[in-house]
Coordinates of N, CA and C in Angstrom, one line a residue:
M1 N 7.6 -3.5 4.7 CA 6.8 -2.3 4.2 C 6.5 -2.5 2.8
R2 N 5.2 -2.4 2.5 CA 4.7 -2.5 1.1 C 4.4 -1.2 0.5
R3 N 4.5 -0.1 1.2 CA 4.1 1.2 0.7 C 5.3 1.9 0.1
R4 N 5.1 2.6 -0.9 CA 6.2 3.5 -1.4 C 6.5 4.6 -0.4
P5 N 7.6 5.3 -0.5 CA 7.9 6.3 0.5 C 6.8 7.3 0.6
W6 N 6.3 7.6 1.8 CA 5.1 8.5 2.0 C 5.3 9.9 1.4
P7 N 6.5 10.5 1.6 CA 6.6 11.8 1.0 C 6.4 11.8 -0.5
L8 N 6.9 10.8 -1.2 CA 6.7 10.7 -2.7 C 5.2 10.4 -3.0
V9 N 4.6 9.6 -2.2 CA 3.2 9.3 -2.4 C 2.3 10.5 -2.3
L10 N 2.6 11.4 -1.3 CA 1.9 12.6 -1.1 C 2.1 13.6 -2.3
I11 N 3.4 13.7 -2.8 CA 3.6 14.5 -3.9 C 2.9 14.1 -5.1
T12 N 2.8 12.7 -5.3 CA 2.1 12.2 -6.5 C 0.6 12.5 -6.3
F13 N 0.1 12.4 -5.1 CA -1.3 12.7 -4.9 C -1.6 14.1 -5.1
F14 N -0.7 15.0 -4.8 CA -0.8 16.4 -5.0 C -0.9 16.7 -6.5
F15 N -0.1 16.1 -7.3 CA -0.1 16.4 -8.8 C -1.3 15.7 -9.4
A16 N -1.8 14.6 -8.8 CA -3.0 14.0 -9.3 C -4.3 14.9 -9.2
L17 N -4.3 15.6 -8.0 CA -5.4 16.5 -7.8 C -5.3 17.9 -8.3
S18 N -4.0 18.3 -8.6 CA -3.7 19.7 -9.0 C -4.6 20.2 -10.2
P19 N -4.8 19.4 -11.3 CA -5.7 19.9 -12.4 C -7.1 20.3 -11.9
L20 N -7.7 19.5 -11.1 CA -9.0 19.7 -10.6 C -9.0 20.9 -9.7
V21 N -8.1 21.0 -8.7 CA -8.0 22.2 -7.8 C -7.8 23.5 -8.6
S22 N -6.9 23.4 -9.6 CA -6.6 24.6 -10.4 C -7.8 25.1 -11.2
L23 N -8.6 24.1 -11.7 CA -9.8 24.4 -12.5 C -10.9 25.0 -11.5
I24 N -11.0 24.4 -10.4 CA -12.0 24.9 -9.4 C -11.7 26.3 -9.0
F25 N -10.4 26.6 -8.6 CA -10.0 27.9 -8.2 C -10.2 28.9 -9.3
S26 N -9.7 28.6 -10.5 CA -9.8 29.6 -11.6 C -11.3 29.9 -11.9
A27 N -12.1 28.8 -11.9 CA -13.6 29.0 -12.2 C -14.2 29.9 -11.1
K28 N -13.9 29.7 -9.9 CA -14.4 30.5 -8.8 C -14.0 32.0 -8.9
M29 N -12.7 32.2 -9.3 CA -12.2 33.6 -9.4 C -12.8 34.3 -10.5
Q30 N -13.3 33.6 -11.5 CA -13.9 34.3 -12.7 C -15.4 34.2 -12.6
G31 N -16.0 33.6 -11.6 CA -17.4 33.6 -11.4 C -18.2 32.6 -12.3
F32 N -17.5 31.5 -12.7 CA -18.1 30.5 -13.5 C -18.3 29.2 -12.6
S33 N -19.3 28.4 -13.1 CA -19.3 27.1 -12.5 C -18.2 26.3 -13.2
L34 N -17.8 25.1 -12.5 CA -16.7 24.3 -13.1 C -17.0 23.8 -14.5
I35 N -18.2 23.4 -14.8 CA -18.5 22.8 -16.1 C -18.4 23.9 -17.1
I36 N -19.0 25.1 -16.8 CA -19.0 26.2 -17.8 C -17.5 26.6 -18.0
F37 N -16.7 26.7 -17.0 CA -15.3 27.1 -17.1 C -14.5 26.2 -18.0
I38 N -14.8 24.9 -17.8 CA -14.1 23.9 -18.7 C -14.4 24.1 -20.2
K39 N -15.7 24.4 -20.4 CA -16.2 24.7 -21.8 C -15.5 25.9 -22.3
V40 N -15.4 26.9 -21.5 CA -14.7 28.2 -21.9 C -13.3 27.9 -22.3
I41 N -12.6 27.1 -21.5 CA -11.2 26.8 -21.8 C -11.1 26.1 -23.1
A42 N -12.0 25.1 -23.3 CA -11.9 24.3 -24.5 C -12.2 25.1 -25.8
L43 N -13.0 26.2 -25.6 CA -13.4 27.0 -26.8 C -12.4 28.2 -27.0
T44 N -11.9 28.7 -26.0 CA -11.1 30.0 -26.1 C -9.6 29.9 -25.8
K45 N -9.2 28.9 -25.0 CA -7.8 28.9 -24.7 C -7.0 28.1 -25.7
P46 N -5.7 28.6 -26.0 CA -4.9 27.9 -26.9 C -4.5 26.5 -26.4
L47 N -3.9 25.7 -27.2 CA -3.6 24.3 -26.9 C -2.6 24.2 -25.7
E48 N -1.7 25.1 -25.6 CA -0.7 25.1 -24.6 C -1.3 25.2 -23.2
A49 N -2.4 26.0 -23.1 CA -3.1 26.1 -21.8 C -3.7 24.8 -21.4
S50 N -4.3 24.1 -22.3 CA -4.8 22.7 -22.0 C -3.7 21.8 -21.5
I51 N -2.5 21.9 -22.1 CA -1.4 21.1 -21.7 C -1.0 21.3 -20.3
V52 N -0.9 22.6 -20.0 CA -0.5 23.0 -18.6 C -1.5 22.5 -17.6
Y53 N -2.8 22.7 -17.9 CA -3.9 22.3 -17.0 C -4.0 20.8 -16.8
L54 N -3.9 20.0 -17.9 CA -4.2 18.6 -17.9 C -3.1 17.6 -18.1
V55 N -2.4 17.8 -19.2 CA -1.4 16.8 -19.7 C -0.2 16.8 -18.8
M56 N 0.4 17.9 -18.4 CA 1.6 17.9 -17.6 C 1.4 17.3 -16.2
P57 N 0.3 17.6 -15.5 CA 0.1 16.9 -14.2 C -0.1 15.4 -14.4
I58 N -0.7 14.9 -15.5 CA -0.9 13.5 -15.7 C 0.5 12.8 -15.9
V59 N 1.3 13.5 -16.8 CA 2.6 12.9 -17.0 C 3.4 13.0 -15.7
S60 N 3.2 14.0 -14.9 CA 3.9 14.0 -13.6 C 3.6 12.9 -12.7
V61 N 2.3 12.5 -12.6 CA 1.9 11.4 -11.8 C 2.5 10.1 -12.3
I62 N 2.5 9.9 -13.6 CA 3.0 8.7 -14.2 C 4.5 8.6 -13.9
S63 N 5.2 9.7 -14.1 CA 6.7 9.8 -13.8 C 7.0 9.5 -12.4
L64 N 6.2 10.1 -11.5 CA 6.5 10.0 -10.0 C 6.3 8.5 -9.6
W65 N 5.2 7.9 -10.1 CA 4.8 6.6 -9.6 C 5.6 5.5 -10.3
S66 N 6.3 5.7 -11.4 CA 7.0 4.7 -12.1 C 8.3 4.3 -11.4
F67 N 8.9 5.2 -10.8 CA 10.2 5.0 -10.1 C 11.2 4.4 -11.1
K68 N 11.3 5.0 -12.3 CA 12.3 4.5 -13.3 C 13.3 5.7 -13.5
R69 N 14.4 5.3 -14.1 CA 15.5 6.3 -14.4 C 14.9 7.4 -15.3
W70 N 14.2 7.0 -16.4 CA 13.6 7.9 -17.3 C 12.6 8.8 -16.7
S71 N 11.8 8.3 -15.7 CA 10.8 9.1 -15.1 C 11.4 10.2 -14.2
Y72 N 12.6 10.0 -13.7 CA 13.2 11.0 -12.9 C 13.5 12.2 -13.7
W73 N 14.1 12.0 -14.9 CA 14.4 13.1 -15.8 C 13.1 13.7 -16.4
S74 N 12.1 12.9 -16.6 CA 10.8 13.4 -17.1 C 10.2 14.4 -16.1
F75 N 10.2 14.0 -14.8 CA 9.6 14.9 -13.8 C 10.5 16.1 -13.6
S76 N 11.8 15.9 -13.7 CA 12.7 17.1 -13.5 C 12.3 18.2 -14.5
L77 N 12.2 17.7 -15.8 CA 11.8 18.7 -16.9 C 10.5 19.3 -16.6
I78 N 9.5 18.5 -16.2 CA 8.2 19.1 -15.9 C 8.2 20.0 -14.8
S79 N 9.0 19.8 -13.8 CA 9.1 20.7 -12.6 C 9.6 22.0 -13.1
V80 N 10.6 22.0 -13.9 CA 11.1 23.3 -14.5 C 10.0 24.1 -15.2
L81 N 9.2 23.3 -16.0 CA 8.2 23.9 -16.8 C 7.1 24.5 -15.9
F82 N 6.8 23.8 -14.8 CA 5.8 24.3 -13.8 C 6.3 25.6 -13.2
V83 N 7.6 25.7 -12.8 CA 8.1 26.9 -12.2 C 8.0 28.0 -13.2
A84 N 8.4 27.7 -14.5 CA 8.3 28.8 -15.6 C 6.9 29.2 -15.7
Q85 N 5.9 28.3 -15.7 CA 4.5 28.7 -15.8 C 4.1 29.5 -14.7
S86 N 4.5 29.2 -13.5 CA 4.2 30.0 -12.3 C 4.7 31.4 -12.4
I87 N 6.0 31.6 -12.8 CA 6.6 32.9 -13.0 C 5.8 33.7 -14.1
S88 N 5.4 33.0 -15.1 CA 4.6 33.7 -16.2 C 3.3 34.1 -15.6
A89 N 2.7 33.3 -14.8 CA 1.4 33.7 -14.2 C 1.5 34.9 -13.3
I90 N 2.6 35.0 -12.6 CA 2.9 36.2 -11.7 C 3.0 37.5 -12.6
T91 N 3.7 37.4 -13.6 CA 4.0 38.6 -14.4 C 2.8 39.1 -15.2
T92 N 1.9 38.2 -15.5 CA 0.7 38.5 -16.3 C -0.6 38.6 -15.5
S93 N -0.5 38.3 -14.2 CA -1.7 38.2 -13.4 C -2.4 39.5 -13.2
E94 N -3.8 39.5 -13.3 CA -4.6 40.7 -13.0 C -5.4 40.5 -11.8
L95 N -5.1 39.5 -11.0 CA -5.9 39.2 -9.7 C -5.6 40.4 -8.7
T96 N -6.6 40.5 -7.9 CA -6.5 41.6 -6.8 C -6.9 41.0 -5.5
G97 N -6.6 41.7 -4.4 CA -6.9 41.2 -3.1 C -6.0 40.0 -2.7
L98 N -6.5 39.2 -1.9 CA -5.7 38.0 -1.4 C -5.4 37.1 -2.6
T99 N -6.3 37.0 -3.6 CA -6.1 36.1 -4.7 C -4.8 36.4 -5.5
Q100 N -4.3 37.6 -5.4 CA -3.1 38.0 -6.2 C -1.9 37.2 -5.7
F101 N -2.0 36.6 -4.5 CA -0.9 35.9 -4.0 C -0.9 34.4 -4.4
A102 N -2.0 34.0 -5.1 CA -2.1 32.6 -5.5 C -0.9 32.2 -6.4
P103 N -0.6 33.0 -7.4 CA 0.6 32.6 -8.3 C 1.9 32.4 -7.5
Y104 N 2.1 33.3 -6.5 CA 3.3 33.2 -5.7 C 3.3 31.9 -4.8
L105 N 2.1 31.6 -4.3 CA 2.0 30.3 -3.6 C 2.3 29.1 -4.5
A106 N 1.7 29.2 -5.7 CA 2.0 28.1 -6.7 C 3.5 28.0 -7.0
L107 N 4.1 29.1 -7.2 CA 5.6 29.1 -7.4 C 6.4 28.6 -6.2
G108 N 6.0 29.0 -5.0 CA 6.7 28.4 -3.8 C 6.5 26.9 -3.7
V109 N 5.3 26.4 -3.9 CA 5.1 25.0 -3.8 C 5.9 24.2 -4.9
N110 N 5.9 24.8 -6.1 CA 6.6 24.1 -7.2 C 8.1 24.1 -7.0
L111 N 8.7 25.2 -6.4 CA 10.1 25.3 -6.1 C 10.4 24.3 -5.0
L112 N 9.5 24.2 -4.0 CA 9.8 23.3 -2.9 C 9.8 21.8 -3.3
I113 N 8.8 21.5 -4.2 CA 8.8 20.1 -4.6 C 10.0 19.8 -5.5
M114 N 10.3 20.7 -6.4 CA 11.5 20.5 -7.3 C 12.8 20.3 -6.5
S115 N 12.9 21.2 -5.4 CA 14.1 21.1 -4.6 C 14.2 19.7 -3.9
Y116 N 13.0 19.3 -3.3 CA 12.9 18.0 -2.6 C 13.3 16.9 -3.6
F117 N 12.8 17.0 -4.8 CA 13.0 15.9 -5.8 C 14.4 15.8 -6.2
F118 N 15.2 16.8 -6.0 CA 16.6 16.8 -6.4 C 17.5 16.3 -5.3
L119 N 17.0 16.0 -4.1 CA 17.8 15.5 -3.0 C 18.4 14.2 -3.4
P120 N 19.6 13.9 -3.0 CA 20.3 12.6 -3.4 C 19.5 11.4 -3.0
G121 N 18.9 11.5 -1.7 CA 18.2 10.3 -1.2 C 16.9 10.0 -2.1
V122 N 16.3 11.1 -2.6 CA 15.1 10.9 -3.4 C 15.5 10.4 -4.8
R123 N 16.6 11.0 -5.3 CA 17.1 10.7 -6.7 C 17.5 9.2 -6.8
S124 N 18.0 8.7 -5.7 CA 18.5 7.3 -5.7 C 17.4 6.3 -5.9
F125 N 16.1 6.6 -5.5 CA 15.0 5.7 -5.7 C 14.6 5.5 -7.1
Y126 N 15.0 6.5 -8.0 CA 14.6 6.5 -9.4 C 15.8 5.9 -10.2
K127 N 17.0 5.8 -9.6 CA 18.1 5.3 -10.3 C 18.5 3.9 -9.9
R128 N 18.0 3.4 -8.7 CA 18.4 2.1 -8.2 C 17.2 1.3 -7.9
S129 N 16.9 0.3 -8.7 CA 15.7 -0.5 -8.5 C 15.9 -1.4 -7.3
D130 N 17.1 -1.7 -6.9 CA 17.3 -2.5 -5.7 C 16.8 -1.9 -4.4
L131 N 16.5 -0.6 -4.4 CA 16.0 0.1 -3.3 C 14.5 0.0 -3.2
H132 N 13.8 -0.6 -4.2 CA 12.3 -0.6 -4.2 C 11.8 -1.7 -3.3
W133 N 11.8 -1.5 -2.0 CA 11.4 -2.5 -1.0 C 10.0 -3.0 -1.2
W134 N 9.1 -2.1 -1.7 CA 7.7 -2.4 -1.9 C 7.5 -3.5 -2.9
K135 N 8.5 -3.7 -3.8 CA 8.4 -4.8 -4.8 C 9.0 -6.1 -4.3
A136 N 9.7 -6.1 -3.2 CA 10.4 -7.3 -2.8 C 9.4 -8.2 -2.0
H137 N 9.8 -9.5 -2.0 CA 9.0 -10.4 -1.1 C 9.2 -10.0 0.3
R138 N 8.1 -10.0 1.1 CA 8.2 -9.6 2.5 C 8.9 -10.8 3.2
R139 N 10.0 -10.4 3.9 CA 10.7 -11.5 4.6 C 10.5 -11.3 6.1
Y140 N 10.0 -12.4 6.7 CA 9.7 -12.4 8.2 C 10.8 -13.0 9.0
Q141 N 11.1 -12.5 10.1 CA 12.0 -13.1 11.0 C 11.5 -14.5 11.4
F142 N 12.3 -15.5 11.4 CA 11.8 -16.9 11.5 C 13.0 -17.7 12.1
D143 N 12.8 -18.2 13.3 CA 13.8 -19.0 14.0 C 13.4 -20.4 14.1
A144 N 14.0 -21.2 13.2 CA 13.6 -22.6 13.2 C 14.8 -23.5 12.7
A145 N 14.9 -24.7 13.4 CA 15.9 -25.6 13.0 C 15.5 -26.3 11.7
A146 N 16.5 -26.6 10.8 CA 16.2 -27.2 9.6 C 17.4 -28.0 9.1
K147 N 17.2 -28.8 8.0 CA 18.3 -29.5 7.4 C 18.4 -29.1 6.0
L148 N 19.6 -28.8 5.5 CA 19.9 -28.4 4.1 C 20.8 -29.5 3.6
G149 N 20.2 -30.4 2.7 CA 20.9 -31.6 2.4 C 20.9 -32.5 3.6
N150 N 22.1 -32.9 4.1 CA 22.2 -33.7 5.3 C 22.8 -33.0 6.4
K151 N 22.9 -31.6 6.3 CA 23.5 -30.8 7.4 C 22.5 -29.9 8.1
K152 N 22.7 -29.7 9.4 CA 21.8 -28.9 10.2 C 22.1 -27.4 10.0
V153 N 21.0 -26.7 9.8 CA 21.1 -25.2 9.7 C 20.0 -24.6 10.5
T154 N 20.0 -23.3 10.7 CA 19.0 -22.5 11.4 C 18.4 -21.5 10.4
I155 N 17.1 -21.5 10.2 CA 16.4 -20.6 9.4 C 16.3 -19.2 10.1
L156 N 16.8 -18.2 9.5 CA 16.8 -16.8 10.2 C 15.6 -16.0 9.7
D157 N 15.2 -16.1 8.5 CA 14.1 -15.4 8.0 C 13.5 -16.1 6.7
I158 N 12.3 -15.8 6.4 CA 11.6 -16.6 5.3 C 10.7 -15.7 4.6
S159 N 10.6 -15.9 3.3 CA 9.6 -15.2 2.4 C 9.1 -16.2 1.4
S160 N 8.2 -15.7 0.5 CA 7.6 -16.6 -0.5 C 8.6 -17.0 -1.5
G161 N 9.8 -16.2 -1.5 CA 10.8 -16.5 -2.6 C 12.0 -17.3 -2.1
G162 N 12.2 -17.3 -0.7 CA 13.3 -18.1 -0.2 C 13.6 -17.8 1.3
V163 N 14.7 -18.2 1.7 CA 15.1 -18.1 3.2 C 16.5 -17.7 3.3
S164 N 16.8 -17.1 4.5 CA 18.2 -17.0 4.9 C 18.4 -17.9 6.0
V165 N 19.6 -18.6 6.0 CA 19.9 -19.6 7.0 C 21.3 -19.3 7.6
G166 N 21.4 -19.6 8.9 CA 22.7 -19.4 9.6 C 23.5 -20.7 9.5
S167 N 24.7 -20.6 9.0 CA 25.5 -21.8 8.8 C 26.9 -21.4 8.4
T168 N 27.9 -22.1 8.9 CA 29.3 -21.9 8.5 C 29.7 -22.9 7.4
E169 N 28.8 -23.8 7.1 CA 29.1 -24.8 6.1 C 29.0 -24.3 4.7
K170 N 29.6 -25.0 3.7 CA 29.5 -24.6 2.3 C 28.4 -25.5 1.6
F171 N 27.6 -24.9 0.8 CA 26.5 -25.6 0.1 C 26.5 -25.3 -1.4
K172 N 26.0 -26.1 -2.2 CA 25.8 -25.9 -3.6 C 24.3 -25.8 -3.9
S173 N 24.0 -25.1 -5.0 CA 22.6 -25.0 -5.4 C 22.1 -26.4 -5.7
G174 N 20.8 -26.6 -5.4 CA 20.1 -27.8 -5.7 C 19.8 -28.6 -4.4
E175 N 20.5 -28.2 -3.3 CA 20.2 -28.9 -2.0 C 18.8 -28.7 -1.6
V176 N 18.2 -29.7 -1.0 CA 16.8 -29.7 -0.5 C 16.8 -29.2 0.9
L177 N 16.0 -28.2 1.2 CA 15.8 -27.7 2.5 C 14.6 -28.4 3.2
K178 N 14.8 -28.9 4.4 CA 13.7 -29.6 5.1 C 13.5 -29.0 6.4
F179 N 12.2 -28.6 6.7 CA 11.9 -28.1 8.0 C 10.4 -28.2 8.3
E180 N 10.0 -28.1 9.6 CA 8.7 -28.2 10.0 C 8.2 -27.0 10.7
Y181 N 6.9 -26.7 10.6 CA 6.3 -25.5 11.3 C 4.9 -25.9 11.6
E182 N 4.7 -26.1 12.9 CA 3.4 -26.6 13.4 C 2.9 -27.8 12.6
N183 N 1.9 -27.7 11.8 CA 1.4 -28.9 11.0 C 1.9 -29.0 9.6
C184 N 2.9 -28.1 9.3 CA 3.4 -28.0 7.9 C 4.8 -28.7 7.9
K185 N 5.0 -29.6 7.0 CA 6.3 -30.2 6.8 C 6.8 -30.0 5.4
L186 N 7.8 -29.2 5.2 CA 8.2 -28.8 3.9 C 9.6 -29.4 3.5
E187 N 9.7 -29.8 2.2 CA 10.9 -30.2 1.6 C 11.0 -29.5 0.2
I188 N 11.9 -28.5 0.1 CA 11.9 -27.6 -1.0 C 13.4 -27.5 -1.6
A189 N 13.5 -27.7 -2.9 CA 14.8 -27.5 -3.5 C 15.2 -26.0 -3.5
T190 N 16.5 -25.7 -3.3 CA 16.9 -24.4 -3.2 C 18.1 -24.1 -4.1
A191 N 18.3 -22.8 -4.4 CA 19.5 -22.3 -5.1 C 20.2 -21.3 -4.2
V192 N 21.5 -21.4 -4.2 CA 22.3 -20.4 -3.4 C 22.3 -19.1 -4.1
V193 N 21.9 -18.0 -3.4 CA 21.8 -16.7 -3.9 C 23.0 -15.9 -3.5
Y194 N 23.4 -16.0 -2.2 CA 24.6 -15.3 -1.7 C 25.0 -16.1 -0.4
E195 N 26.3 -15.8 0.0 CA 26.8 -16.4 1.2 C 27.9 -15.6 1.8
N196 N 27.9 -15.5 3.1 CA 29.0 -14.9 3.8 C 29.5 -15.8 4.9
E197 N 30.2 -15.3 5.9 CA 30.8 -16.2 6.9 C 29.8 -17.0 7.7
N198 N 28.7 -16.4 8.0 CA 27.8 -17.1 8.9 C 26.3 -17.2 8.4
K199 N 26.1 -16.7 7.2 CA 24.8 -16.6 6.6 C 24.7 -17.0 5.2
L200 N 23.6 -17.6 4.8 CA 23.4 -18.1 3.4 C 22.1 -17.7 2.9
G201 N 22.0 -17.1 1.8 CA 20.7 -16.8 1.2 C 20.3 -17.8 0.2
L202 N 19.1 -18.4 0.3 CA 18.6 -19.4 -0.6 C 17.3 -19.0 -1.3
A203 N 17.2 -19.3 -2.5 CA 15.9 -19.1 -3.3 C 15.2 -20.4 -3.5
F204 N 13.9 -20.4 -3.3 CA 13.2 -21.6 -3.5 C 13.1 -22.0 -5.0
Q205 N 13.1 -23.2 -5.4 CA 13.0 -23.7 -6.7 C 12.0 -24.8 -6.9
D206 N 11.3 -24.8 -8.0 CA 10.3 -25.9 -8.3 C 9.4 -26.2 -7.2
L207 N 8.7 -25.2 -6.7 CA 7.7 -25.4 -5.6 C 6.6 -26.3 -6.1
T208 N 6.2 -27.3 -5.4 CA 5.1 -28.1 -5.7 C 3.8 -27.4 -5.2
E209 N 2.7 -27.9 -5.7 CA 1.4 -27.2 -5.2 C 1.2 -27.3 -3.7
Q210 N 1.6 -28.4 -3.1 CA 1.5 -28.6 -1.7 C 2.4 -27.7 -0.9
S211 N 3.7 -27.6 -1.5 CA 4.7 -26.8 -0.8 C 4.3 -25.3 -0.8
S212 N 3.7 -24.9 -2.0 CA 3.2 -23.5 -2.1 C 2.1 -23.2 -1.1
K213 N 1.2 -24.2 -0.9 CA 0.1 -24.0 0.1 C 0.7 -23.9 1.5
D214 N 1.6 -24.9 1.8 CA 2.2 -24.9 3.2 C 2.9 -23.6 3.4
L215 N 3.7 -23.1 2.4 CA 4.5 -21.9 2.6 C 3.5 -20.7 2.8
K216 N 2.4 -20.7 2.1 CA 1.5 -19.6 2.3 C 0.9 -19.6 3.7
I217 N 0.6 -20.8 4.2 CA 0.1 -20.9 5.5 C 1.0 -20.4 6.6
I218 N 2.3 -20.7 6.4 CA 3.4 -20.2 7.3 C 3.5 -18.7 7.3
L219 N 3.5 -18.1 6.1 CA 3.7 -16.7 5.9 C 2.5 -15.9 6.5
N220 N 1.3 -16.5 6.2 CA 0.0 -15.9 6.8 C 0.0 -15.9 8.3
D221 N 0.5 -17.0 8.9 CA 0.6 -17.1 10.3 C 1.6 -16.2 10.9
L222 N 2.7 -16.0 10.3 CA 3.7 -15.0 10.7 C 3.2 -13.6 10.6
K223 N 2.5 -13.3 9.6 CA 1.9 -12.0 9.4 C 0.8 -11.8 10.5
A224 N 0.0 -12.8 10.8 CA -1.0 -12.6 11.9 C -0.4 -12.4 13.2
K225 N 0.8 -13.1 13.4 CA 1.5 -12.9 14.7 C 2.3 -11.7 14.8
K226 N 2.3 -10.9 13.7 CA 3.1 -9.6 13.6 C 4.6 -9.9 13.8
A227 N 5.0 -10.9 13.1 CA 6.5 -11.2 13.1 C 7.2 -10.0 12.4
R228 N 8.4 -9.7 12.9 CA 9.2 -8.6 12.4 C 9.5 -8.8 10.9
V229 N 9.3 -7.8 10.1 CA 9.7 -7.8 8.7 C 11.1 -7.3 8.6
V230 N 12.0 -8.1 8.1 CA 13.4 -7.8 8.2 C 13.9 -7.0 7.0
N231 N 13.2 -6.9 5.9 CA 13.7 -6.2 4.8 C 12.9 -4.9 4.5
S232 N 12.5 -4.2 5.6 CA 11.8 -2.9 5.5 C 12.6 -1.9 6.3
P233 N 12.7 -0.7 5.8 CA 13.3 0.4 6.5 C 12.6 0.6 7.8
K234 N 13.3 0.6 8.9 CA 12.6 0.7 10.2 C 12.0 2.1 10.4
S235 N 12.6 3.1 9.7 CA 12.1 4.4 10.0 C 10.9 4.8 9.2
L236 N 10.4 3.9 8.3 CA 9.3 4.2 7.5 C 8.1 3.2 7.8
K237 N 6.9 3.7 7.8 CA 5.8 3.0 8.2 C 4.8 2.8 7.1
D238 N 4.1 1.6 7.1 CA 3.1 1.3 6.1 C 1.9 2.3 6.3
D239 N 1.5 2.5 7.5 CA 0.3 3.3 7.8 C 0.7 4.8 7.9
F240 N -0.2 5.6 7.3 CA 0.1 7.1 7.3 C 0.2 7.7 8.7
G241 N -0.7 7.2 9.6 CA -0.6 7.7 11.0 C 0.7 7.4 11.7
G242 N 1.2 6.2 11.5 CA 2.5 5.9 12.1 C 3.6 6.7 11.6
W243 N 3.6 6.9 10.2 CA 4.6 7.8 9.6 C 4.5 9.2 10.1
M244 N 3.3 9.8 10.3 CA 3.1 11.1 10.8 C 3.6 11.3 12.2
K245 N 3.4 10.2 13.0 CA 4.0 10.3 14.4 C 5.5 10.3 14.4
D246 N 6.1 9.6 13.5 CA 7.6 9.6 13.3 C 8.0 11.0 12.9
V247 N 7.3 11.6 12.0 CA 7.7 13.0 11.5 C 7.5 14.0 12.6
Y248 N 6.5 13.8 13.4 CA 6.3 14.7 14.6 C 7.5 14.6 15.6
K249 N 7.9 13.4 15.8 CA 9.0 13.2 16.7 C 10.4 13.7 16.1
D250 N 10.5 13.4 14.8 CA 11.8 13.8 14.1 C 11.4 14.2 12.7
P251 N 11.4 15.6 12.4 CA 11.0 16.1 11.1 C 12.0 15.6 10.0
R252 N 13.1 15.0 10.4 CA 14.0 14.5 9.4 C 13.5 13.3 8.7
E253 N 12.4 12.7 9.2 CA 11.7 11.6 8.6 C 11.1 12.0 7.3
L254 N 10.9 13.3 7.0 CA 10.4 13.8 5.8 C 11.4 13.5 4.6
L255 N 12.6 13.4 5.0 CA 13.7 13.1 4.0 C 13.7 11.6 3.7
V256 N 13.4 11.2 2.5 CA 13.4 9.8 2.2 C 14.8 9.2 2.4
K257 N 14.8 8.0 3.1 CA 16.0 7.4 3.4 C 16.1 6.1 2.5
A258 N 17.2 6.1 1.8 CA 17.4 4.9 0.8 C 18.0 3.8 1.5
K259 N 17.2 3.1 2.3 CA 17.8 1.9 3.0 C 17.2 0.7 2.4
K260 N 18.0 -0.3 2.3 CA 17.5 -1.6 1.7 C 17.1 -2.5 2.8

């Protein structure tokens, strides 16, 4: 999966559009065109009003999309400020009719987003970079016989950065991995990344131009054949439609799952 978690993508999209939606709504309520209303704000509103309308949503989008430890605290602070601004709008609002409920709706949405953002599963994405699957090399399931040094192994999965092989043997970094795939014959130096009882993780080293081309051909072929991607959370989908179907079947899919 190359997509960030869909719930967080949607929240980011919401904050990206919120300044424009807020301006359009406010302009309509006061009987102005959007352009005229922006000019009125620029000429009559204090600086803090411009910050609420424009700067805070922009910082929110940057914070949400960065997935850094600092951005979590940045968005947390902004969420509190949005809630405070919504409460202030309720106490000072002079709207009538159905529009008088707009500040309450804004408060409800801000409280909902803030509560969601404080969930442990969501928080972990901003504190642990190892959970960022969308930055990782896509690893495809790949069953092929190979030789590592002079010993036989079985390739279990492959990516542009390395392979996992099944073997009970002990290996050192620097061994050359040899395998064939259709018309591609590769010999690539490797470094041992991890090992357990029956599995060994290898990173490719010093790829030649030809090896890089052959590896790209293999990965493109696996992608075209829709080989299983082994380092993606099964419960999350790249396409929005697939994710929505999962949410319909099980609403718990709305809760971001921090699976590696």
